[in-house]
Short mmCIF file of N, CA and C in Angstrom, two decimals:
data_model
loop_
_atom_site.label_atom_id
_atom_site.label_comp_id
_atom_site.label_asym_id
_atom_site.label_seq_id
_atom_site.Cartn_x
_atom_site.Cartn_y
_atom_site.Cartn_z
N MET Y 20 96.57 -25.14 -8.17
CA MET Y 20 95.51 -25.46 -7.98
C MET Y 20 94.90 -26.35 -8.56
N ALA Y 21 93.98 -27.02 -8.69
CA ALA Y 21 93.46 -28.03 -9.44
C ALA Y 21 92.08 -27.70 -9.90
N THR Y 22 92.42 -28.32 -10.68
CA THR Y 22 91.38 -28.34 -12.14
C THR Y 22 90.33 -28.37 -11.15
N PRO Y 23 89.52 -27.46 -12.45
CA PRO Y 23 87.82 -28.16 -12.01
C PRO Y 23 87.39 -29.46 -12.21
N LYS Y 24 87.88 -30.16 -13.58
CA LYS Y 24 87.79 -31.42 -13.22
C LYS Y 24 88.57 -33.03 -12.31
N ALA Y 25 89.46 -32.20 -11.81
CA ALA Y 25 90.50 -32.53 -10.50
C ALA Y 25 89.20 -32.29 -9.47
N GLN Y 26 88.58 -31.37 -8.86
CA GLN Y 26 87.86 -31.00 -7.56
C GLN Y 26 86.83 -31.92 -7.82
N LEU Y 27 85.91 -31.58 -8.84
CA LEU Y 27 85.07 -32.53 -9.30
C LEU Y 27 84.83 -34.19 -8.79
N ASP Y 28 86.36 -34.29 -9.68
CA ASP Y 28 86.56 -36.07 -8.90
C ASP Y 28 86.44 -36.67 -7.52
N ASP Y 29 87.45 -35.18 -6.94
CA ASP Y 29 87.99 -34.97 -5.34
C ASP Y 29 86.29 -35.53 -4.65
N PHE Y 30 85.28 -34.50 -5.03
CA PHE Y 30 83.93 -34.70 -4.53
C PHE Y 30 83.23 -35.81 -4.69
N ILE Y 31 83.71 -36.31 -6.18
CA ILE Y 31 82.77 -37.63 -6.11
C ILE Y 31 83.06 -38.79 -5.68
N ASP Y 32 84.44 -38.60 -4.85
CA ASP Y 32 85.61 -39.95 -3.98
C ASP Y 32 84.82 -39.64 -3.30
N LYS Y 33 84.13 -38.93 -2.31
CA LYS Y 33 83.49 -38.48 -1.01
C LYS Y 33 82.36 -39.87 -0.78
N TYR Y 34 82.33 -39.58 -2.00
CA TYR Y 34 80.47 -41.16 -1.41
C TYR Y 34 81.27 -42.76 -1.58
N SER Y 35 80.37 -43.30 -1.93
CA SER Y 35 80.85 -44.80 -1.19
C SER Y 35 80.74 -44.94 -3.16
N PRO Y 36 82.33 -46.27 -2.97
CA PRO Y 36 82.15 -46.67 -4.34
C PRO Y 36 81.12 -46.93 -5.52
N ALA Y 37 80.34 -47.72 -4.84
CA ALA Y 37 79.18 -47.81 -5.77
C ALA Y 37 78.60 -46.46 -5.99
N VAL Y 38 78.15 -45.89 -5.60
CA VAL Y 38 77.54 -44.22 -5.99
C VAL Y 38 78.54 -43.92 -6.68
N ALA Y 39 80.12 -43.55 -6.49
CA ALA Y 39 80.75 -43.01 -7.42
C ALA Y 39 80.95 -43.30 -8.79
N ARG Y 40 80.78 -44.72 -8.49
CA ARG Y 40 80.86 -45.37 -10.01
C ARG Y 40 80.24 -45.24 -10.97
N GLU Y 41 78.88 -45.08 -10.35
CA GLU Y 41 77.37 -45.03 -10.82
C GLU Y 41 77.14 -43.66 -11.44
N GLY Y 42 77.46 -42.66 -10.69
CA GLY Y 42 77.48 -41.35 -10.71
C GLY Y 42 78.60 -40.81 -11.83
N ARG Y 43 79.86 -41.60 -12.09
CA ARG Y 43 80.90 -41.21 -12.95
C ARG Y 43 80.09 -41.42 -14.15
N ALA Y 44 79.53 -42.47 -14.19
CA ALA Y 44 78.76 -43.12 -15.62
C ALA Y 44 77.71 -42.73 -15.86
N ALA Y 45 76.73 -42.28 -15.06
CA ALA Y 45 75.98 -41.35 -15.16
C ALA Y 45 76.08 -39.94 -16.00
N LEU Y 46 77.45 -39.60 -15.29
CA LEU Y 46 77.76 -37.62 -16.02
C LEU Y 46 78.31 -38.36 -17.92
N ARG Y 47 79.38 -39.11 -17.51
CA ARG Y 47 79.79 -39.48 -19.42
C ARG Y 47 78.25 -39.59 -19.91
N ARG Y 48 77.66 -40.86 -19.47
CA ARG Y 48 75.82 -40.23 -20.16
C ARG Y 48 75.31 -38.94 -20.96
N LEU Y 49 75.23 -38.41 -19.50
CA LEU Y 49 74.64 -37.13 -19.51
C LEU Y 49 75.11 -35.56 -20.56
N ARG Y 50 76.47 -36.23 -20.67
CA ARG Y 50 77.87 -35.32 -21.31
C ARG Y 50 77.38 -35.81 -23.10
N ARG Y 51 77.11 -36.94 -23.21
CA ARG Y 51 76.56 -37.41 -24.44
C ARG Y 51 75.09 -36.93 -25.10
N PHE Y 52 74.43 -36.57 -23.99
CA PHE Y 52 72.84 -36.11 -24.51
C PHE Y 52 73.12 -34.30 -24.54
N ALA Y 53 73.69 -34.07 -23.54
CA ALA Y 53 74.24 -32.26 -23.72
C ALA Y 53 75.51 -32.11 -23.97
N PRO Y 54 75.57 -32.13 -25.45
CA PRO Y 54 76.98 -31.78 -25.97
C PRO Y 54 77.27 -30.52 -25.77
N GLY Y 55 78.49 -29.72 -25.54
CA GLY Y 55 78.61 -28.11 -25.20
C GLY Y 55 77.71 -27.26 -23.73
N ALA Y 56 77.20 -28.46 -22.98
CA ALA Y 56 76.84 -27.66 -21.61
C ALA Y 56 77.78 -27.72 -20.74
N VAL Y 57 77.55 -26.50 -20.35
CA VAL Y 57 78.47 -26.29 -18.87
C VAL Y 57 78.03 -26.72 -17.83
N GLU Y 58 78.87 -27.49 -17.10
CA GLU Y 58 78.65 -28.43 -15.82
C GLU Y 58 78.51 -27.50 -14.56
N LEU Y 59 77.80 -27.05 -14.00
CA LEU Y 59 77.91 -25.67 -12.50
C LEU Y 59 77.71 -26.81 -11.77
N VAL Y 60 78.81 -26.95 -11.37
CA VAL Y 60 79.32 -27.91 -9.85
C VAL Y 60 78.69 -27.49 -8.40
N TYR Y 61 77.45 -27.84 -7.87
CA TYR Y 61 77.48 -27.21 -6.38
C TYR Y 61 77.86 -28.38 -5.36
N ASP Y 62 79.07 -28.61 -4.66
CA ASP Y 62 79.37 -29.22 -3.47
C ASP Y 62 78.93 -28.68 -1.98
N ASN Y 63 77.12 -29.09 -1.97
CA ASN Y 63 76.79 -28.54 -0.62
C ASN Y 63 76.68 -29.30 0.81
N TYR Y 64 75.66 -28.95 1.52
CA TYR Y 64 75.35 -29.27 2.67
C TYR Y 64 74.53 -30.13 2.52
N ASN Y 65 73.98 -30.38 1.66
CA ASN Y 65 73.05 -31.54 1.55
C ASN Y 65 73.51 -32.95 0.41
N TRP Y 66 74.23 -31.83 -0.49
CA TRP Y 66 74.55 -33.13 -1.61
C TRP Y 66 75.57 -32.45 -2.53
N LEU Y 67 75.91 -33.57 -3.62
CA LEU Y 67 77.08 -32.92 -5.05
C LEU Y 67 76.28 -32.76 -5.89
N VAL Y 68 76.11 -31.18 -6.31
CA VAL Y 68 75.16 -31.44 -7.50
C VAL Y 68 75.53 -31.31 -8.62
N VAL Y 69 75.71 -31.56 -9.84
CA VAL Y 69 76.09 -30.66 -11.23
C VAL Y 69 74.58 -30.33 -12.27
N GLY Y 70 74.62 -29.22 -12.21
CA GLY Y 70 73.33 -29.12 -13.34
C GLY Y 70 74.30 -29.00 -14.82
N PHE Y 71 73.27 -29.27 -15.90
CA PHE Y 71 73.77 -29.08 -17.45
C PHE Y 71 72.61 -27.63 -17.94
N GLY Y 72 73.51 -26.84 -18.52
CA GLY Y 72 73.14 -25.64 -18.83
C GLY Y 72 73.83 -24.95 -20.27
N PRO Y 73 73.37 -24.02 -20.86
CA PRO Y 73 74.07 -23.62 -22.04
C PRO Y 73 76.06 -22.73 -21.26
N ASN Y 74 75.37 -21.67 -19.82
CA ASN Y 74 76.31 -21.07 -19.93
C ASN Y 74 76.44 -21.14 -18.30
N GLU Y 75 76.79 -20.42 -17.45
CA GLU Y 75 77.03 -20.50 -15.62
C GLU Y 75 76.13 -20.32 -15.21
N ARG Y 76 74.43 -19.32 -15.54
CA ARG Y 76 73.88 -19.08 -14.99
C ARG Y 76 72.98 -20.18 -14.62
N ALA Y 77 72.77 -20.83 -13.49
CA ALA Y 77 71.98 -21.48 -13.04
C ALA Y 77 70.67 -21.12 -13.04
N SER Y 78 69.93 -20.18 -13.23
CA SER Y 78 68.86 -20.57 -13.72
C SER Y 78 68.76 -20.87 -15.29
N ASP Y 79 69.44 -20.55 -15.65
CA ASP Y 79 69.44 -21.36 -17.48
C ASP Y 79 70.04 -22.63 -17.60
N ALA Y 80 69.77 -23.56 -16.16
CA ALA Y 80 70.38 -25.01 -16.30
C ALA Y 80 68.62 -25.92 -16.25
N VAL Y 81 69.40 -26.74 -17.87
CA VAL Y 81 68.21 -27.24 -17.71
C VAL Y 81 67.78 -28.74 -17.24
N PHE Y 82 68.87 -29.25 -16.48
CA PHE Y 82 68.88 -30.75 -15.90
C PHE Y 82 70.27 -30.68 -14.45
N SER Y 83 69.82 -30.89 -13.47
CA SER Y 83 71.39 -31.51 -12.67
C SER Y 83 71.38 -33.30 -12.16
N LEU Y 84 72.52 -33.46 -12.06
CA LEU Y 84 72.17 -34.78 -11.67
C LEU Y 84 72.67 -34.84 -10.33
N VAL Y 85 72.38 -35.25 -9.21
CA VAL Y 85 72.45 -34.99 -7.31
C VAL Y 85 73.17 -36.47 -7.30
N PHE Y 86 73.80 -36.55 -6.14
CA PHE Y 86 74.63 -37.87 -5.75
C PHE Y 86 74.18 -37.22 -4.19
N ALA Y 87 73.26 -38.25 -3.73
CA ALA Y 87 72.90 -39.15 -2.32
C ALA Y 87 73.69 -39.65 -2.01
N PRO Y 88 73.90 -40.25 -0.53
CA PRO Y 88 74.42 -41.06 -0.62
C PRO Y 88 74.26 -42.04 -0.60
N ARG Y 89 72.76 -42.81 -0.99
CA ARG Y 89 72.07 -44.11 -1.71
C ARG Y 89 71.84 -43.90 -3.05
N TRP Y 90 71.81 -43.09 -3.76
CA TRP Y 90 71.23 -42.95 -5.16
C TRP Y 90 71.96 -41.98 -5.78
N LEU Y 91 71.25 -41.42 -7.10
CA LEU Y 91 71.41 -40.57 -7.76
C LEU Y 91 69.97 -40.00 -8.06
N ALA Y 92 69.94 -38.91 -8.86
CA ALA Y 92 68.57 -38.40 -8.75
C ALA Y 92 69.06 -37.59 -10.12
N LEU Y 93 68.08 -37.78 -10.89
CA LEU Y 93 68.32 -36.81 -12.46
C LEU Y 93 66.57 -35.42 -12.18
N CYS Y 94 67.10 -34.31 -11.77
CA CYS Y 94 66.77 -33.19 -11.42
C CYS Y 94 65.95 -32.14 -12.87
N PHE Y 95 64.92 -32.00 -13.47
CA PHE Y 95 64.49 -31.68 -14.15
C PHE Y 95 64.12 -30.23 -13.84
N LEU Y 96 64.83 -29.03 -13.70
CA LEU Y 96 64.84 -27.71 -13.27
C LEU Y 96 64.46 -26.67 -13.92
N GLN Y 97 63.27 -27.07 -15.12
CA GLN Y 97 62.85 -25.72 -15.84
C GLN Y 97 61.25 -25.76 -15.85
N ASP Y 98 60.32 -25.59 -15.20
CA ASP Y 98 58.97 -26.27 -15.27
C ASP Y 98 58.60 -27.86 -15.58
N ALA Y 99 59.51 -28.61 -14.24
CA ALA Y 99 59.48 -29.94 -14.42
C ALA Y 99 57.95 -30.27 -14.53
N PRO Y 100 56.83 -29.81 -13.39
CA PRO Y 100 55.47 -29.83 -13.62
C PRO Y 100 54.68 -30.45 -15.17
N ALA Y 101 55.44 -29.31 -15.73
CA ALA Y 101 54.30 -29.04 -17.29
C ALA Y 101 55.02 -29.91 -18.09
N LEU Y 102 56.56 -30.85 -17.95
CA LEU Y 102 57.19 -31.73 -18.86
C LEU Y 102 56.16 -33.15 -18.49
N PRO Y 103 55.87 -33.10 -19.93
CA PRO Y 103 54.95 -34.61 -20.35
C PRO Y 103 55.73 -35.81 -20.04
N ASP Y 104 54.95 -36.38 -19.28
CA ASP Y 104 55.35 -37.41 -18.66
C ASP Y 104 54.78 -38.83 -18.67
N PRO Y 105 54.31 -39.47 -19.56
CA PRO Y 105 52.76 -40.46 -19.18
C PRO Y 105 53.45 -41.89 -18.76
N ASP Y 106 55.34 -41.82 -18.85
CA ASP Y 106 55.27 -43.40 -17.93
C ASP Y 106 55.36 -42.83 -16.21
N ARG Y 107 54.84 -41.90 -15.77
CA ARG Y 107 54.67 -41.45 -14.74
C ARG Y 107 56.61 -41.52 -13.97
N LEU Y 108 57.39 -41.05 -14.38
CA LEU Y 108 58.92 -41.40 -13.73
C LEU Y 108 59.22 -40.50 -12.44
N LEU Y 109 58.08 -38.72 -13.23
CA LEU Y 109 58.80 -38.03 -12.30
C LEU Y 109 58.42 -38.25 -10.88
N ARG Y 110 59.42 -37.63 -9.92
CA ARG Y 110 59.05 -37.39 -8.62
C ARG Y 110 59.07 -36.45 -7.65
N GLY Y 111 58.41 -36.21 -6.88
CA GLY Y 111 58.14 -34.28 -5.52
C GLY Y 111 57.09 -33.99 -6.40
N SER Y 112 56.85 -33.03 -5.56
CA SER Y 112 55.78 -31.91 -5.84
C SER Y 112 55.96 -30.89 -5.67
N GLY Y 113 57.57 -30.84 -6.19
CA GLY Y 113 58.10 -28.61 -6.78
C GLY Y 113 57.05 -28.93 -7.71
N LYS Y 114 56.88 -27.03 -7.36
CA LYS Y 114 56.50 -26.38 -8.57
C LYS Y 114 57.06 -26.22 -9.75
N VAL Y 115 58.74 -26.00 -9.71
CA VAL Y 115 59.36 -26.02 -10.31
C VAL Y 115 60.23 -27.25 -10.84
N VAL Y 116 60.92 -27.68 -10.14
CA VAL Y 116 61.30 -28.98 -10.04
C VAL Y 116 61.25 -30.48 -9.96
N ARG Y 117 61.34 -31.14 -10.41
CA ARG Y 117 60.64 -32.81 -10.29
C ARG Y 117 61.94 -32.97 -10.72
N ASN Y 118 62.02 -34.94 -10.12
CA ASN Y 118 62.67 -35.92 -10.14
C ASN Y 118 62.91 -37.16 -10.81
N VAL Y 119 63.77 -37.50 -11.58
CA VAL Y 119 63.55 -39.21 -11.65
C VAL Y 119 64.81 -39.95 -10.94
N ARG Y 120 64.49 -41.26 -9.84
CA ARG Y 120 65.51 -41.67 -8.70
C ARG Y 120 66.16 -42.18 -9.48
N VAL Y 121 67.63 -42.60 -10.04
CA VAL Y 121 68.72 -43.33 -10.55
C VAL Y 121 69.73 -44.15 -9.84
N MET Y 122 68.90 -45.21 -9.76
CA MET Y 122 69.82 -46.30 -9.05
C MET Y 122 70.94 -46.64 -9.61
N SER Y 123 71.29 -46.62 -11.47
CA SER Y 123 71.98 -47.35 -12.15
C SER Y 123 72.56 -46.16 -12.91
N ALA Y 124 73.71 -46.11 -13.90
CA ALA Y 124 73.43 -44.97 -14.66
C ALA Y 124 73.00 -45.63 -15.75
N LYS Y 125 72.86 -46.92 -16.49
CA LYS Y 125 71.68 -47.62 -17.00
C LYS Y 125 70.92 -47.43 -16.66
N ASP Y 126 69.85 -46.88 -16.09
CA ASP Y 126 68.67 -45.86 -15.70
C ASP Y 126 68.33 -44.87 -16.49
N LEU Y 127 69.50 -44.36 -17.33
CA LEU Y 127 69.31 -42.85 -17.81
C LEU Y 127 69.59 -43.44 -19.54
N ASP Y 128 69.36 -44.83 -19.73
CA ASP Y 128 69.27 -45.14 -21.30
C ASP Y 128 67.58 -45.86 -21.57
N ALA Y 129 66.72 -45.73 -20.74
CA ALA Y 129 65.61 -46.02 -20.20
C ALA Y 129 64.83 -45.49 -21.49
N PRO Y 130 64.12 -45.56 -22.47
CA PRO Y 130 63.62 -44.52 -23.58
C PRO Y 130 62.54 -43.41 -22.82
N ALA Y 131 62.14 -43.59 -22.03
CA ALA Y 131 61.04 -42.98 -21.10
C ALA Y 131 62.42 -41.57 -20.66
N VAL Y 132 63.29 -42.39 -20.08
CA VAL Y 132 63.74 -40.87 -19.37
C VAL Y 132 64.86 -40.70 -20.47
N ARG Y 133 65.42 -41.22 -21.47
CA ARG Y 133 65.75 -40.64 -22.47
C ARG Y 133 64.38 -39.26 -23.27
N THR Y 134 63.45 -40.09 -23.54
CA THR Y 134 62.62 -38.69 -23.71
C THR Y 134 62.37 -37.53 -22.70
N LEU Y 135 61.97 -37.45 -21.31
CA LEU Y 135 62.08 -37.02 -21.18
C LEU Y 135 63.30 -35.86 -20.87
N ILE Y 136 64.68 -36.51 -21.08
CA ILE Y 136 65.71 -35.64 -21.21
C ILE Y 136 65.58 -34.23 -22.82
N ALA Y 137 65.28 -35.22 -23.56
CA ALA Y 137 65.29 -35.17 -24.99
C ALA Y 137 64.19 -33.82 -24.94
N THR Y 138 63.30 -33.91 -24.49
CA THR Y 138 62.09 -33.06 -24.24
C THR Y 138 62.63 -31.59 -23.67
N ALA Y 139 63.03 -31.97 -22.30
CA ALA Y 139 63.43 -31.04 -21.60
C ALA Y 139 64.31 -30.15 -22.17
N LEU Y 140 65.54 -30.50 -23.25
CA LEU Y 140 66.64 -29.98 -24.05
C LEU Y 140 65.93 -28.67 -24.85
N LYS Y 141 64.69 -29.62 -25.28
CA LYS Y 141 63.63 -28.45 -26.48
C LYS Y 141 63.48 -27.72 -25.91
N ARG Y 142 62.70 -27.74 -24.98
CA ARG Y 142 62.02 -27.41 -24.47
C ARG Y 142 63.00 -25.41 -23.17
N ALA Y 143 63.32 -26.01 -23.21
CA ALA Y 143 65.07 -25.27 -22.77
C ALA Y 143 64.94 -23.51 -22.56
N ASP Y 144 64.91 -22.51 -21.40
CA ASP Y 144 64.90 -21.20 -22.17
C ASP Y 144 65.56 -20.94 -22.61
N VAL Y 145 66.89 -21.09 -22.97
CA VAL Y 145 68.28 -20.92 -23.23
C VAL Y 145 68.67 -22.59 -23.79
N PRO Y 146 69.36 -22.77 -24.90
CA PRO Y 146 69.21 -24.10 -25.66
C PRO Y 146 71.00 -24.09 -25.31
N ILE Y 147 70.89 -25.18 -25.41
CA ILE Y 147 72.29 -25.84 -24.88
C ILE Y 147 73.12 -25.89 -26.85
N LYS Y 148 74.25 -25.09 -26.95
CA LYS Y 148 74.88 -25.17 -28.07
C LYS Y 148 75.36 -26.26 -28.05
N LYS Y 149 75.16 -27.18 -29.06
CA LYS Y 149 76.37 -28.55 -29.07
C LYS Y 149 77.31 -28.45 -30.07
N ALA Y 150 77.58 -27.24 -30.57
CA ALA Y 150 78.80 -26.92 -31.17
C ALA Y 150 80.03 -26.01 -30.17
N SER Y 151 78.99 -25.90 -28.81
CA SER Y 151 79.96 -25.02 -27.99
C SER Y 151 80.74 -25.75 -27.32
N ARG Y 152 81.62 -25.98 -26.79
CA ARG Y 152 83.12 -26.53 -25.94
C ARG Y 152 81.99 -26.35 -24.45
N GLY Y 153 82.22 -27.64 -24.16
CA GLY Y 153 81.40 -28.40 -22.45
C GLY Y 153 82.37 -28.17 -21.92
N ARG Y 154 82.27 -27.42 -20.83
CA ARG Y 154 83.06 -27.34 -19.52
C ARG Y 154 82.61 -27.31 -18.17
N ILE Y 155 83.17 -27.66 -17.39
CA ILE Y 155 83.15 -27.84 -15.56
C ILE Y 155 83.32 -26.24 -15.11
N ALA Y 156 82.29 -25.73 -14.44
CA ALA Y 156 82.31 -24.66 -13.25
C ALA Y 156 81.79 -24.76 -11.54
N ILE Y 157 83.12 -24.69 -11.36
CA ILE Y 157 82.99 -24.95 -9.70
C ILE Y 157 82.10 -23.88 -9.21
N ARG Y 158 81.07 -24.00 -8.90
CA ARG Y 158 79.98 -22.82 -8.15
C ARG Y 158 79.87 -22.43 -6.91
N ALA Y 159 80.39 -23.28 -5.88
CA ALA Y 159 79.95 -23.34 -4.64
C ALA Y 159 80.54 -24.59 -4.09
N ILE Y 160 81.48 -24.58 -2.69
CA ILE Y 160 81.45 -25.35 -2.16
C ILE Y 160 81.41 -25.29 -0.74
N SER Y 161 80.65 -26.01 0.11
CA SER Y 161 79.95 -25.92 1.72
C SER Y 161 81.13 -26.40 2.49
N ARG Y 162 81.78 -25.75 3.70
CA ARG Y 162 82.51 -26.37 4.52
C ARG Y 162 81.78 -27.11 4.87
N LYS Y 163 80.75 -26.77 5.90
CA LYS Y 163 79.78 -27.68 6.21
C LYS Y 163 78.94 -28.95 5.59
N GLN Y 164 78.99 -30.23 6.04
CA GLN Y 164 78.41 -31.24 5.04
C GLN Y 164 77.88 -32.17 5.52
N ARG Y 165 76.49 -32.24 5.01
CA ARG Y 165 76.36 -34.05 5.20
C ARG Y 165 77.18 -34.94 5.52
N PRO Y 166 77.49 -36.23 5.71
CA PRO Y 166 78.15 -37.30 5.38
C PRO Y 166 77.90 -37.76 4.14
N ARG Y 167 78.67 -38.16 3.66
CA ARG Y 167 78.33 -38.57 2.02
C ARG Y 167 78.13 -39.55 1.23
N ARG Y 168 78.19 -40.52 2.38
CA ARG Y 168 78.34 -41.61 2.73
C ARG Y 168 76.69 -42.58 3.89
N PRO Y 169 76.41 -43.92 3.32
CA PRO Y 169 75.02 -43.77 4.12
C PRO Y 169 75.52 -44.31 5.14
N LEU Y 170 74.73 -43.76 6.46
CA LEU Y 170 75.44 -44.16 8.09
C LEU Y 170 74.42 -45.36 8.15
N ARG Y 171 75.38 -45.97 8.76
CA ARG Y 171 75.20 -47.69 9.09
C ARG Y 171 74.00 -47.72 10.00
N ALA Y 172 73.53 -49.27 9.79
CA ALA Y 172 72.09 -49.00 11.29
C ALA Y 172 72.17 -48.72 11.84
N LYS Y 173 73.23 -49.36 12.91
CA LYS Y 173 73.34 -48.72 14.70
C LYS Y 173 73.47 -46.99 14.18
N ALA Y 174 73.79 -46.36 13.69
CA ALA Y 174 73.92 -44.81 13.57
C ALA Y 174 73.06 -44.54 13.63
N ARG Y 175 72.10 -45.04 12.15
CA ARG Y 175 70.13 -44.33 12.10
C ARG Y 175 69.80 -44.77 13.13
N SER Y 176 70.12 -46.19 13.47
CA SER Y 176 68.72 -45.86 14.71
C SER Y 176 69.22 -45.33 16.05
N ALA Y 177 70.41 -44.73 16.46
CA ALA Y 177 70.46 -43.86 17.26
C ALA Y 177 70.13 -42.32 16.89
N THR Y 178 69.88 -42.36 15.61
CA THR Y 178 69.07 -40.82 15.42
C THR Y 178 67.94 -40.61 15.35
N THR Y 179 67.28 -41.54 15.24
CA THR Y 179 65.80 -42.12 14.98
C THR Y 179 64.79 -42.53 16.06
N GLY Y 180 65.88 -42.90 17.27
CA GLY Y 180 65.68 -44.04 18.69
C GLY Y 180 64.65 -45.04 18.20
N SER Y 181 64.66 -45.45 17.09
CA SER Y 181 63.76 -46.67 17.19
C SER Y 181 64.74 -47.69 15.93
N PRO Y 182 65.43 -49.32 16.03
CA PRO Y 182 65.77 -49.65 15.09
C PRO Y 182 64.71 -49.96 14.00
N ALA Y 183 63.71 -50.14 14.07
CA ALA Y 183 62.56 -50.25 13.16
C ALA Y 183 62.21 -49.01 12.31
N ILE Y 184 62.28 -47.99 13.47
CA ILE Y 184 62.00 -46.56 12.33
C ILE Y 184 62.97 -46.41 11.53
N ALA Y 185 64.76 -47.35 11.61
CA ALA Y 185 65.45 -47.10 11.19
C ALA Y 185 65.64 -47.36 9.93
N ARG Y 186 65.13 -48.95 9.76
CA ARG Y 186 64.42 -49.50 8.38
C ARG Y 186 63.47 -49.34 7.49
N SER Y 187 62.76 -48.54 8.15
CA SER Y 187 61.43 -47.89 7.56
C SER Y 187 61.20 -47.05 6.74
N ALA Y 188 62.67 -46.24 7.22
CA ALA Y 188 62.70 -44.74 7.10
C ALA Y 188 62.59 -44.39 5.65
N PRO Y 189 62.75 -43.69 4.64
CA PRO Y 189 63.36 -43.17 3.17
C PRO Y 189 64.86 -42.64 3.57
N ALA Y 190 65.73 -43.08 2.79
CA ALA Y 190 66.92 -42.97 2.59
C ALA Y 190 67.59 -41.80 2.88
N GLY Y 191 66.49 -40.22 2.63
CA GLY Y 191 66.91 -39.32 2.46
C GLY Y 191 66.08 -38.46 1.83
N PRO Y 192 65.79 -36.70 1.92
CA PRO Y 192 64.86 -35.88 1.17
C PRO Y 192 65.37 -36.48 -0.12
N THR Y 193 64.28 -36.02 -1.19
CA THR Y 193 63.51 -35.38 -2.56
C THR Y 193 64.96 -34.13 -2.60
N PRO Y 194 65.66 -34.05 -3.33
CA PRO Y 194 66.04 -32.88 -4.13
C PRO Y 194 64.96 -32.20 -4.25
N SER Y 195 64.50 -30.85 -4.15
CA SER Y 195 63.69 -29.98 -5.27
C SER Y 195 64.04 -28.42 -4.71
N ARG Y 196 63.68 -27.74 -5.28
CA ARG Y 196 63.86 -26.20 -4.82
C ARG Y 196 62.27 -25.84 -4.37
#
């Protein structure tokens, strides 16, 4: 049986090379920001989600990295609407979860994003112990999944019925709880 790290690598490999590269770099950065975190991996119908928390309880996860076909999203999972966001980076209208779109792993180094991460970690219901040994826990793998790579323009226009709509449509739903 494959190790959890090897399984996670296989899940990431389903994405385009650009998204996979940025996703791996983003995970490395998030591991530095949350040393000792348990990474909860869900390869579900819509997305690949890697949650960072103090244990294997999904409800204790502080934030997660969501892989979509065209981008990544950093989701804040604990009372995100109350998270101070002076730079108005948080997206979505969820009552619990909000997110920041990540086009490049370097976006995570922006001072405003690092402040959001640090604040979320400080406010966590159950803190992540830095001295703990971080690990990866594969929590769910969906047999049926949406395509992990972007559909080409022709395929999109066939599903929307019009090339004009396909070009102006958002690249996908915003993850929310």
